[in-house]
């Protein structure tokens, strides 16, 4: 079965420090991978995607993600965290014949001043 | 361009009742997908409609149904509501149904008492 896992329920970082939100995947075929962010009482906002090409993907708001095929990972990163980055982050995947996005459980990011 | 809109934003229903949620996609988008978001299960795919036809369906009971109109607006219906149906229901629209172009609405928060 295809799946996306986010091993951390919560990540805490200090403002100005680098942040990493982890994601691993198990999808058939060539994976399409995504990161979304959700603020309270809001829908999901697209951050970035990996379809093919460079393993390092740059997205919105200074976020980037690294696709690692051997480790089946797609970790989200940002060099310097902001308090306003505090939100719920979802990793999602799509592979092969599956006609919909498969989401991880989400990781709550808390950035303290 | 206006984004995806969902109505109502909040809803309180009683067990056993039925409910209808509405989603208006971005103008020109022909695909609408529905997701259920709960703290325990995360984001789960319900179904996807494209040009008034259901193309894909998740693993939900038959109490959950949907439809799409000729103007691409979509409704989902839940009959015989259960407490466990309390969730945030998100819809996403796409020009063609390609998952890497999904745009999410703000969601409808359904509370079943």
PDB file of C-alpha atoms in Angstrom:
ATOM      1  CA  UNK A   1       0.000   0.000   0.000  1.00  0.00           C
ATOM      2  CA  UNK A   2       1.175   3.478  -0.760  1.00  0.00           C
ATOM      3  CA  UNK A   3       1.871   5.728   2.183  1.00  0.00           C
ATOM      4  CA  UNK A   4       3.478   8.928   3.341  1.00  0.00           C
ATOM      5  CA  UNK A   5       4.892   9.210   6.841  1.00  0.00           C
ATOM      6  CA  UNK A   6       5.821  12.180   8.953  1.00  0.00           C
ATOM      7  CA  UNK A   7       7.624  10.714  11.947  1.00  0.00           C
ATOM      8  CA  UNK A   8       7.405  13.813  14.137  1.00  0.00           C
ATOM      9  CA  UNK A   9       4.118  15.115  15.503  1.00  0.00           C
ATOM     10  CA  UNK A  10       5.773  18.361  16.539  1.00  0.00           C
ATOM     11  CA  UNK A  11       8.990  20.209  15.809  1.00  0.00           C
ATOM     12  CA  UNK A  12      10.191  23.060  17.991  1.00  0.00           C
ATOM     13  CA  UNK A  13      12.821  25.520  16.829  1.00  0.00           C
ATOM     14  CA  UNK A  14      14.056  28.926  17.872  1.00  0.00           C
ATOM     15  CA  UNK A  15      13.578  31.861  15.549  1.00  0.00           C
ATOM     16  CA  UNK A  16      16.592  32.302  13.300  1.00  0.00           C
ATOM     17  CA  UNK A  17      17.639  28.666  13.540  1.00  0.00           C
ATOM     18  CA  UNK A  18      17.367  26.244  10.625  1.00  0.00           C
ATOM     19  CA  UNK A  19      14.368  23.961  10.567  1.00  0.00           C
ATOM     20  CA  UNK A  20      13.720  20.516   9.141  1.00  0.00           C
ATOM     21  CA  UNK A  21      10.390  18.723   8.911  1.00  0.00           C
ATOM     22  CA  UNK A  22      10.782  15.097   7.946  1.00  0.00           C
ATOM     23  CA  UNK A  23       8.824  13.051   5.436  1.00  0.00           C
ATOM     24  CA  UNK A  24       9.290   9.552   4.038  1.00  0.00           C
ATOM     25  CA  UNK A  25       7.253   7.947   1.317  1.00  0.00           C
ATOM     26  CA  UNK A  26       6.294   4.644  -0.138  1.00  0.00           C
ATOM     27  CA  UNK A  27       4.632   5.065  -3.509  1.00  0.00           C
ATOM     28  CA  UNK A  28       4.797   3.054  -6.668  1.00  0.00           C
ATOM     29  CA  UNK A  29       6.475   4.294  -9.788  1.00  0.00           C
ATOM     30  CA  UNK A  30       8.080   7.688  -9.971  1.00  0.00           C
ATOM     31  CA  UNK A  31       6.818   9.643  -6.991  1.00  0.00           C
ATOM     32  CA  UNK A  32       5.279  13.067  -7.143  1.00  0.00           C
ATOM     33  CA  UNK A  33       5.805  14.700  -3.756  1.00  0.00           C
ATOM     34  CA  UNK A  34       4.388  17.853  -2.223  1.00  0.00           C
ATOM     35  CA  UNK A  35       4.494  20.002   0.855  1.00  0.00           C
ATOM     36  CA  UNK A  36       1.503  21.986   2.059  1.00  0.00           C
ATOM     37  CA  UNK A  37       1.095  24.291   5.033  1.00  0.00           C
ATOM     38  CA  UNK A  38      -2.068  24.881   7.021  1.00  0.00           C
ATOM     39  CA  UNK A  39      -2.691  27.811   9.318  1.00  0.00           C
ATOM     40  CA  UNK A  40      -5.496  27.662  11.921  1.00  0.00           C
ATOM     41  CA  UNK A  41      -8.966  27.650  10.386  1.00  0.00           C
ATOM     42  CA  UNK A  42      -7.535  27.765   6.891  1.00  0.00           C
ATOM     43  CA  UNK A  43      -7.234  25.367   4.018  1.00  0.00           C
ATOM     44  CA  UNK A  44      -3.992  23.952   2.715  1.00  0.00           C
ATOM     45  CA  UNK A  45      -1.537  26.212   0.966  1.00  0.00           C
ATOM     46  CA  UNK A  46       0.887  24.776  -1.542  1.00  0.00           C
ATOM     47  CA  UNK A  47       4.586  25.215  -0.695  1.00  0.00           C
ATOM     48  CA  UNK A  48       6.504  23.161  -3.223  1.00  0.00           C
ATOM     49  CA  UNK A  49       6.537  20.001  -5.286  1.00  0.00           C
ATOM     50  CA  UNK A  50       8.915  17.450  -6.714  1.00  0.00           C
ATOM     51  CA  UNK A  51       7.944  15.910 -10.014  1.00  0.00           C
ATOM     52  CA  UNK A  52      11.253  15.250 -11.701  1.00  0.00           C
ATOM     53  CA  UNK A  53      14.610  16.902 -12.154  1.00  0.00           C
ATOM     54  CA  UNK A  54      16.792  18.466  -9.474  1.00  0.00           C
ATOM     55  CA  UNK A  55      16.629  16.780  -6.114  1.00  0.00           C
ATOM     56  CA  UNK A  56      16.619  20.136  -4.327  1.00  0.00           C
ATOM     57  CA  UNK A  57      13.319  21.891  -4.830  1.00  0.00           C
ATOM     58  CA  UNK A  58      12.774  25.508  -3.888  1.00  0.00           C
ATOM     59  CA  UNK A  59       9.335  26.739  -2.938  1.00  0.00           C
ATOM     60  CA  UNK A  60       7.372  29.548  -1.374  1.00  0.00           C
ATOM     61  CA  UNK A  61       8.377  31.609   1.672  1.00  0.00           C
ATOM     62  CA  UNK A  62      12.014  30.485   1.585  1.00  0.00           C
ATOM     63  CA  UNK A  63      11.249  26.790   2.014  1.00  0.00           C
ATOM     64  CA  UNK A  64      13.046  24.063   0.148  1.00  0.00           C
ATOM     65  CA  UNK A  65      12.938  20.285   0.138  1.00  0.00           C
ATOM     66  CA  UNK A  66      15.395  17.603  -0.778  1.00  0.00           C
ATOM     67  CA  UNK A  67      14.286  14.499  -2.615  1.00  0.00           C
ATOM     68  CA  UNK A  68      16.353  11.462  -1.686  1.00  0.00           C
ATOM     69  CA  UNK A  69      15.417   8.382  -3.665  1.00  0.00           C
ATOM     70  CA  UNK A  70      17.680   5.951  -1.826  1.00  0.00           C
ATOM     71  CA  UNK A  71      16.266   6.971   1.543  1.00  0.00           C
ATOM     72  CA  UNK A  72      12.746   7.524   0.149  1.00  0.00           C
ATOM     73  CA  UNK A  73      12.654  10.864   1.905  1.00  0.00           C
ATOM     74  CA  UNK A  74      11.483  14.350   1.071  1.00  0.00           C
ATOM     75  CA  UNK A  75      12.400  16.548   4.030  1.00  0.00           C
ATOM     76  CA  UNK A  76      11.282  20.171   4.197  1.00  0.00           C
ATOM     77  CA  UNK A  77      13.914  22.708   5.194  1.00  0.00           C
ATOM     78  CA  UNK A  78      14.388  26.401   5.799  1.00  0.00           C
ATOM     79  CA  UNK A  79      17.712  28.042   6.675  1.00  0.00           C
ATOM     80  CA  UNK A  80      16.292  30.552   9.152  1.00  0.00           C
ATOM     81  CA  UNK A  81      12.924  30.014  10.843  1.00  0.00           C
ATOM     82  CA  UNK A  82      10.423  32.795  11.503  1.00  0.00           C
ATOM     83  CA  UNK A  83       7.763  32.904  14.211  1.00  0.00           C
ATOM     84  CA  UNK A  84       5.232  33.268  11.398  1.00  0.00           C
ATOM     85  CA  UNK A  85       6.277  29.844  10.065  1.00  0.00           C
ATOM     86  CA  UNK A  86       4.484  28.253  13.009  1.00  0.00           C
ATOM     87  CA  UNK A  87       1.761  26.093  11.440  1.00  0.00           C
ATOM     88  CA  UNK A  88       0.818  22.550  10.521  1.00  0.00           C
ATOM     89  CA  UNK A  89       2.828  21.066   7.678  1.00  0.00           C
ATOM     90  CA  UNK A  90       1.703  18.203   5.490  1.00  0.00           C
ATOM     91  CA  UNK A  91       3.732  16.067   3.176  1.00  0.00           C
ATOM     92  CA  UNK A  92       1.800  14.370   0.359  1.00  0.00           C
ATOM     93  CA  UNK A  93       2.578  11.930  -2.374  1.00  0.00           C
ATOM     94  CA  UNK A  94       1.122  10.639  -5.564  1.00  0.00           C
ATOM     95  CA  UNK A  95       2.389   7.632  -7.385  1.00  0.00           C
ATOM     96  CA  UNK A  96       1.430   5.766 -10.469  1.00  0.00           C
ATOM     97  CA  UNK A  97      -2.167   4.805 -10.817  1.00  0.00           C
ATOM     98  CA  UNK A  98      -3.374   6.265  -7.546  1.00  0.00           C
ATOM     99  CA  UNK A  99      -5.672   9.076  -8.565  1.00  0.00           C
ATOM    100  CA  UNK A 100      -5.370  11.180  -5.454  1.00  0.00           C
ATOM    101  CA  UNK A 101      -2.911  12.684  -3.044  1.00  0.00           C
ATOM    102  CA  UNK A 102      -1.876  10.587  -0.044  1.00  0.00           C
ATOM    103  CA  UNK A 103      -1.107  12.759   2.949  1.00  0.00           C
ATOM    104  CA  UNK A 104       1.083  12.278   5.961  1.00  0.00           C
ATOM    105  CA  UNK A 105      -0.439  12.884   9.391  1.00  0.00           C
ATOM    106  CA  UNK A 106       1.057  16.351   9.614  1.00  0.00           C
ATOM    107  CA  UNK A 107       3.773  17.958  11.720  1.00  0.00           C
ATOM    108  CA  UNK A 108       3.113  20.926  13.932  1.00  0.00           C
ATOM    109  CA  UNK A 109       5.956  23.408  13.657  1.00  0.00           C
ATOM    110  CA  UNK A 110       6.420  25.794  16.557  1.00  0.00           C
ATOM    111  CA  UNK A 111       8.935  28.610  16.200  1.00  0.00           C
ATOM    112  CA  UNK A 112       9.696  30.495  19.397  1.00  0.00           C
ATOM    113  CA  UNK A 113      11.124  34.027  19.498  1.00  0.00           C
TER     114      UNK A 113
ATOM    115  CA  UNK B   1      -9.030  34.976  -9.980  1.00  0.00           C
ATOM    116  CA  UNK B   2     -11.169  34.012  -7.029  1.00  0.00           C
ATOM    117  CA  UNK B   3     -10.002  30.990  -5.087  1.00  0.00           C
ATOM    118  CA  UNK B   4     -11.880  27.880  -4.129  1.00  0.00           C
ATOM    119  CA  UNK B   5     -14.875  28.705  -1.976  1.00  0.00           C
ATOM    120  CA  UNK B   6     -16.695  26.397   0.377  1.00  0.00           C
ATOM    121  CA  UNK B   7     -20.022  26.930   2.079  1.00  0.00           C
ATOM    122  CA  UNK B   8     -20.948  26.903   4.800  1.00  0.00           C
ATOM    123  CA  UNK B   9     -17.711  27.424   6.731  1.00  0.00           C
ATOM    124  CA  UNK B  10     -19.132  26.021   9.964  1.00  0.00           C
ATOM    125  CA  UNK B  11     -21.961  23.630  10.592  1.00  0.00           C
ATOM    126  CA  UNK B  12     -23.427  21.889  13.632  1.00  0.00           C
ATOM    127  CA  UNK B  13     -25.657  18.872  13.121  1.00  0.00           C
ATOM    128  CA  UNK B  14     -27.187  16.170  15.264  1.00  0.00           C
ATOM    129  CA  UNK B  15     -26.531  12.453  14.960  1.00  0.00           C
ATOM    130  CA  UNK B  16     -28.786  10.847  12.403  1.00  0.00           C
ATOM    131  CA  UNK B  17     -29.280  13.984  10.347  1.00  0.00           C
ATOM    132  CA  UNK B  18     -27.877  14.529   6.897  1.00  0.00           C
ATOM    133  CA  UNK B  19     -25.766  17.375   5.617  1.00  0.00           C
ATOM    134  CA  UNK B  20     -24.796  18.881   2.264  1.00  0.00           C
ATOM    135  CA  UNK B  21     -21.589  20.814   1.741  1.00  0.00           C
ATOM    136  CA  UNK B  22     -20.829  22.928  -1.289  1.00  0.00           C
ATOM    137  CA  UNK B  23     -17.637  23.708  -3.143  1.00  0.00           C
ATOM    138  CA  UNK B  24     -17.141  26.218  -5.950  1.00  0.00           C
ATOM    139  CA  UNK B  25     -13.876  25.629  -7.795  1.00  0.00           C
ATOM    140  CA  UNK B  26     -11.637  28.210  -9.367  1.00  0.00           C
ATOM    141  CA  UNK B  27     -13.124  29.444 -12.609  1.00  0.00           C
ATOM    142  CA  UNK B  28     -12.138  27.143 -15.456  1.00  0.00           C
ATOM    143  CA  UNK B  29     -11.233  24.222 -13.231  1.00  0.00           C
ATOM    144  CA  UNK B  30     -13.071  21.036 -14.092  1.00  0.00           C
ATOM    145  CA  UNK B  31     -11.922  18.736 -11.328  1.00  0.00           C
ATOM    146  CA  UNK B  32     -13.013  18.839  -7.708  1.00  0.00           C
ATOM    147  CA  UNK B  33     -11.670  16.545  -4.998  1.00  0.00           C
ATOM    148  CA  UNK B  34     -12.942  16.194  -1.450  1.00  0.00           C
ATOM    149  CA  UNK B  35     -10.913  15.334   1.646  1.00  0.00           C
ATOM    150  CA  UNK B  36     -11.824  14.720   5.267  1.00  0.00           C
ATOM    151  CA  UNK B  37      -9.435  16.004   7.930  1.00  0.00           C
ATOM    152  CA  UNK B  38      -9.578  14.743  11.509  1.00  0.00           C
ATOM    153  CA  UNK B  39      -6.991  14.896  14.297  1.00  0.00           C
ATOM    154  CA  UNK B  40      -6.821  11.115  14.499  1.00  0.00           C
ATOM    155  CA  UNK B  41      -6.832  10.102  10.848  1.00  0.00           C
ATOM    156  CA  UNK B  42      -5.328  13.174   9.249  1.00  0.00           C
ATOM    157  CA  UNK B  43      -6.323  13.982   5.673  1.00  0.00           C
ATOM    158  CA  UNK B  44      -8.191  11.263   3.857  1.00  0.00           C
ATOM    159  CA  UNK B  45      -9.394  11.304   0.285  1.00  0.00           C
ATOM    160  CA  UNK B  46     -13.148  11.008  -0.232  1.00  0.00           C
ATOM    161  CA  UNK B  47     -13.732  11.308  -3.978  1.00  0.00           C
ATOM    162  CA  UNK B  48     -12.908  13.240  -7.094  1.00  0.00           C
ATOM    163  CA  UNK B  49     -15.205  14.520  -9.809  1.00  0.00           C
ATOM    164  CA  UNK B  50     -14.251  15.605 -13.275  1.00  0.00           C
ATOM    165  CA  UNK B  51     -16.759  16.940 -15.779  1.00  0.00           C
ATOM    166  CA  UNK B  52     -19.677  15.707 -13.674  1.00  0.00           C
ATOM    167  CA  UNK B  53     -18.326  12.153 -13.403  1.00  0.00           C
ATOM    168  CA  UNK B  54     -16.842  10.525 -10.349  1.00  0.00           C
ATOM    169  CA  UNK B  55     -13.387   9.433 -11.385  1.00  0.00           C
ATOM    170  CA  UNK B  56     -11.923   8.225  -8.154  1.00  0.00           C
ATOM    171  CA  UNK B  57     -13.242   7.229  -4.762  1.00  0.00           C
ATOM    172  CA  UNK B  58     -11.631   6.727  -1.380  1.00  0.00           C
ATOM    173  CA  UNK B  59     -12.440   4.175   1.251  1.00  0.00           C
ATOM    174  CA  UNK B  60     -15.483   5.702   2.890  1.00  0.00           C
ATOM    175  CA  UNK B  61     -18.921   4.185   3.534  1.00  0.00           C
ATOM    176  CA  UNK B  62     -21.804   4.746   1.174  1.00  0.00           C
ATOM    177  CA  UNK B  63     -23.222   7.401   3.515  1.00  0.00           C
ATOM    178  CA  UNK B  64     -20.745   9.749   1.869  1.00  0.00           C
ATOM    179  CA  UNK B  65     -21.721  10.784  -1.610  1.00  0.00           C
ATOM    180  CA  UNK B  66     -21.110  13.614  -3.972  1.00  0.00           C
ATOM    181  CA  UNK B  67     -21.954  15.122  -7.273  1.00  0.00           C
ATOM    182  CA  UNK B  68     -20.735  17.742  -9.651  1.00  0.00           C
ATOM    183  CA  UNK B  69     -22.798  20.112 -11.713  1.00  0.00           C
ATOM    184  CA  UNK B  70     -22.260  21.332 -15.241  1.00  0.00           C
ATOM    185  CA  UNK B  71     -20.691  24.558 -13.936  1.00  0.00           C
ATOM    186  CA  UNK B  72     -18.131  22.393 -12.029  1.00  0.00           C
ATOM    187  CA  UNK B  73     -19.540  23.272  -8.630  1.00  0.00           C
ATOM    188  CA  UNK B  74     -19.637  20.239  -6.406  1.00  0.00           C
ATOM    189  CA  UNK B  75     -21.610  19.095  -3.419  1.00  0.00           C
ATOM    190  CA  UNK B  76     -20.946  16.329  -0.989  1.00  0.00           C
ATOM    191  CA  UNK B  77     -23.625  14.754   1.145  1.00  0.00           C
ATOM    192  CA  UNK B  78     -23.345  12.769   4.317  1.00  0.00           C
ATOM    193  CA  UNK B  79     -26.426  10.893   5.427  1.00  0.00           C
ATOM    194  CA  UNK B  80     -27.203   9.466   8.862  1.00  0.00           C
ATOM    195  CA  UNK B  81     -24.486  11.479  10.549  1.00  0.00           C
ATOM    196  CA  UNK B  82     -22.321   9.873  13.209  1.00  0.00           C
ATOM    197  CA  UNK B  83     -20.216  11.534  15.881  1.00  0.00           C
ATOM    198  CA  UNK B  84     -17.113  10.361  14.035  1.00  0.00           C
ATOM    199  CA  UNK B  85     -18.071  12.402  10.999  1.00  0.00           C
ATOM    200  CA  UNK B  86     -17.064  15.551  12.860  1.00  0.00           C
ATOM    201  CA  UNK B  87     -14.211  16.898  10.795  1.00  0.00           C
ATOM    202  CA  UNK B  88     -12.905  19.602   8.544  1.00  0.00           C
ATOM    203  CA  UNK B  89     -13.996  18.855   4.992  1.00  0.00           C
ATOM    204  CA  UNK B  90     -11.704  20.288   2.357  1.00  0.00           C
ATOM    205  CA  UNK B  91     -12.269  20.533  -1.310  1.00  0.00           C
ATOM    206  CA  UNK B  92      -9.580  21.082  -3.902  1.00  0.00           C
ATOM    207  CA  UNK B  93      -9.944  22.110  -7.494  1.00  0.00           C
ATOM    208  CA  UNK B  94      -7.731  21.446 -10.446  1.00  0.00           C
ATOM    209  CA  UNK B  95      -7.849  22.430 -14.105  1.00  0.00           C
ATOM    210  CA  UNK B  96      -7.646  18.861 -15.335  1.00  0.00           C
ATOM    211  CA  UNK B  97      -7.446  16.683 -12.298  1.00  0.00           C
ATOM    212  CA  UNK B  98      -3.675  16.486 -12.200  1.00  0.00           C
ATOM    213  CA  UNK B  99      -2.830  16.244  -8.547  1.00  0.00           C
ATOM    214  CA  UNK B 100       0.105  18.577  -8.815  1.00  0.00           C
ATOM    215  CA  UNK B 101      -2.193  21.458  -9.593  1.00  0.00           C
ATOM    216  CA  UNK B 102      -4.638  21.162  -6.736  1.00  0.00           C
ATOM    217  CA  UNK B 103      -5.819  24.317  -5.006  1.00  0.00           C
ATOM    218  CA  UNK B 104      -7.557  23.930  -1.679  1.00  0.00           C
ATOM    219  CA  UNK B 105     -10.484  25.811  -0.232  1.00  0.00           C
ATOM    220  CA  UNK B 106     -10.712  26.939   3.416  1.00  0.00           C
ATOM    221  CA  UNK B 107     -12.850  23.973   4.395  1.00  0.00           C
ATOM    222  CA  UNK B 108     -16.155  23.387   6.144  1.00  0.00           C
ATOM    223  CA  UNK B 109     -15.954  22.555   9.829  1.00  0.00           C
ATOM    224  CA  UNK B 110     -18.691  20.022  10.602  1.00  0.00           C
ATOM    225  CA  UNK B 111     -19.530  19.238  14.201  1.00  0.00           C
ATOM    226  CA  UNK B 112     -21.905  16.364  14.942  1.00  0.00           C
ATOM    227  CA  UNK B 113     -23.480  16.323  18.401  1.00  0.00           C
TER     228      UNK B 113
END
